[in-house]
Amino acid sequence: MEKQAANELIKECFENYRYKLLDYCLARLNGERQDADDCVQDAFVVLQCKLSDGEIIENPRAFLYRTAENFVKQRKVANAKSAIHTVPLEYAENISTAFEDDYLKAVDETDYDLLAEELIKTLNEKEKELYDLRYCRKISVDDIAKLYNISPTAVSMRLLRLRDKVKRLVYEKGGGCSE
């Protein structure tokens, strides 16, 4: 699609759908205005990027709603995860955690660098190499995928399994929770 036509289509969509799309997102996000605004804006940005790349969008209204719905779902998940780890301020003062003196002493005396080295030694060669590439050399998932000639999704899955294994090893050594 030519640039002028793409700009006209975006302008037309913005004028015709932004308020209805905002209402839709507000309803799906229980009235969270900032989140709804972000989802609408993100949907229009995606539309603009697709059109700039020369893609033809047969039904821009449906595309915007589907895209906004995807952002709404992502926002709901992010908000739910955030809520799990957030304690309302009025309850925070009533929460206290008692630590045993032995536990505090053990934490204070733990050489975490040595523990990390010990755990890495227990990994097989492929896991060590993957660990080194991602966490020591800070190579991106996409670049690791190219190096191994596999998909980025496969690399992400291998990294997930590696993190789970390391968590399990830490837990077995008594250094944390198993979650």
XYZ file of C-alpha atoms in Angstrom:
179
model
C 0.000 0.000 0.000
C 1.341 3.408 -0.908
C 2.309 5.737 1.947
C -0.363 8.370 1.230
C -3.133 5.752 1.122
C -1.818 4.130 4.314
C -1.831 7.481 6.119
C -5.383 8.186 4.949
C -6.549 4.752 6.117
C -4.963 5.228 9.556
C -6.528 8.688 9.876
C -9.938 7.343 8.859
C -9.673 4.411 11.273
C -8.586 6.696 14.091
C -11.527 9.020 13.541
C -14.061 6.206 13.165
C -12.927 3.603 15.709
C -10.802 5.089 18.488
C -13.634 5.915 20.915
C -15.496 2.662 20.314
C -12.246 0.742 20.651
C -11.453 2.626 23.857
C -14.897 1.776 25.265
C -14.333 -1.862 24.349
C -10.941 -1.938 26.088
C -12.306 -0.109 29.132
C -15.052 -2.710 29.488
C -12.568 -5.588 29.109
C -10.161 -3.993 31.635
C -12.787 -3.104 34.266
C -12.511 0.633 33.717
C -8.712 0.930 33.953
C -8.370 4.039 31.774
C -4.572 4.119 31.447
C -4.393 0.439 30.478
C -7.236 0.862 27.970
C -5.563 3.925 26.422
C -2.320 1.979 26.092
C -4.057 -0.960 24.393
C -5.792 1.320 21.884
C -2.588 3.184 21.138
C -0.662 -0.063 20.729
C -3.313 -1.411 18.342
C -3.013 1.683 16.141
C 0.783 1.455 16.215
C 0.602 -2.156 15.011
C -1.804 -1.149 12.246
C 0.537 1.642 11.168
C 3.550 -0.705 11.168
C 1.716 -3.327 9.115
C 0.603 -0.746 6.568
C 4.109 0.781 6.449
C 5.452 -2.683 5.650
C 3.136 -2.784 2.663
C 0.596 -5.249 4.064
C -2.974 -5.017 2.889
C -5.503 -5.016 5.743
C -8.843 -6.102 4.291
C -10.893 -5.256 7.378
C -9.082 -2.612 9.463
C -11.878 -2.448 12.064
C -11.665 -6.195 12.777
C -7.869 -5.996 12.732
C -7.883 -3.192 15.326
C -10.310 -5.013 17.623
C -8.399 -8.290 17.375
C -5.090 -6.543 18.004
C -6.503 -4.511 20.903
C -7.938 -7.720 22.386
C -4.484 -9.299 22.291
C -3.044 -6.302 24.140
C -5.930 -6.441 26.645
C -5.144 -10.098 27.351
C -1.444 -9.291 27.839
C -2.330 -6.406 30.158
C -4.677 -8.609 32.210
C -1.957 -11.216 32.672
C 0.609 -8.566 33.626
C -1.823 -6.947 36.073
C -2.684 -10.318 37.620
C 0.996 -11.168 38.085
C 1.613 -7.757 39.602
C -1.322 -8.174 41.991
C 0.074 -11.474 43.243
C 3.259 -9.766 44.409
C 1.667 -6.561 45.684
C 0.400 -6.034 49.215
C -1.907 -3.089 49.857
C -0.187 -0.498 52.028
C -2.806 -0.699 54.772
C -1.923 -4.396 55.273
C 1.827 -4.037 54.924
C 2.387 -2.884 58.494
C 0.656 -6.005 59.819
C 2.935 -8.340 57.901
C 6.095 -9.412 59.553
C 8.464 -12.225 58.846
C 10.409 -13.840 61.621
C 13.795 -15.195 60.666
C 15.624 -17.718 62.740
C 19.072 -16.595 63.863
C 20.574 -19.734 62.285
C 18.951 -18.909 58.953
C 20.211 -15.323 58.998
C 23.699 -16.550 59.894
C 23.616 -19.138 57.084
C 22.512 -16.514 54.545
C 25.185 -14.116 55.735
C 27.913 -16.769 55.524
C 26.904 -18.251 52.156
C 29.408 -17.701 49.378
C 26.985 -17.309 46.483
C 29.711 -17.123 43.853
C 31.063 -20.470 45.039
C 27.546 -21.931 45.137
C 26.948 -20.759 41.549
C 30.211 -22.332 40.398
C 29.284 -25.623 42.077
C 25.856 -25.637 40.455
C 27.236 -24.851 37.007
C 29.666 -27.763 37.338
C 26.693 -30.131 37.729
C 25.259 -29.099 34.337
C 25.998 -31.152 31.242
C 28.170 -29.642 28.488
C 25.262 -28.431 26.334
C 23.643 -26.749 29.353
C 26.931 -25.118 30.360
C 27.394 -23.776 26.837
C 23.834 -22.419 26.723
C 24.255 -20.878 30.179
C 27.510 -19.240 29.128
C 26.074 -17.853 25.877
C 22.932 -16.371 27.414
C 23.854 -15.373 30.950
C 27.603 -14.752 30.843
C 28.119 -13.428 27.330
C 24.594 -11.884 27.181
C 23.945 -13.159 23.659
C 20.346 -12.670 22.515
C 17.928 -15.559 22.075
C 17.715 -14.803 18.343
C 21.489 -14.947 17.945
C 21.705 -18.208 19.904
C 18.974 -19.632 17.658
C 21.012 -18.723 14.581
C 24.124 -20.250 16.145
C 22.347 -23.554 16.855
C 20.280 -23.378 13.653
C 17.004 -23.747 15.611
C 14.046 -21.474 16.236
C 14.089 -18.759 18.918
C 11.134 -20.567 20.512
C 13.228 -23.710 20.883
C 16.038 -21.679 22.471
C 13.570 -20.050 24.867
C 12.253 -23.470 25.872
C 15.780 -24.755 26.493
C 16.517 -21.683 28.614
C 13.304 -22.214 30.574
C 14.245 -25.825 31.270
C 17.747 -24.743 32.264
C 16.393 -22.137 34.705
C 14.022 -24.717 36.185
C 16.895 -27.154 36.648
C 19.057 -24.508 38.328
C 16.168 -23.530 40.644
C 15.708 -27.173 41.567
C 19.434 -27.545 42.288
C 19.423 -24.407 44.449
C 16.420 -25.725 46.330
C 18.105 -29.091 46.870
C 21.127 -27.281 48.313
C 18.781 -25.488 50.715
C 19.210 -22.103 49.102
C 15.703 -21.038 48.230
C 12.121 -21.884 47.431
C 11.141 -24.333 44.718
C 8.585 -22.070 42.983
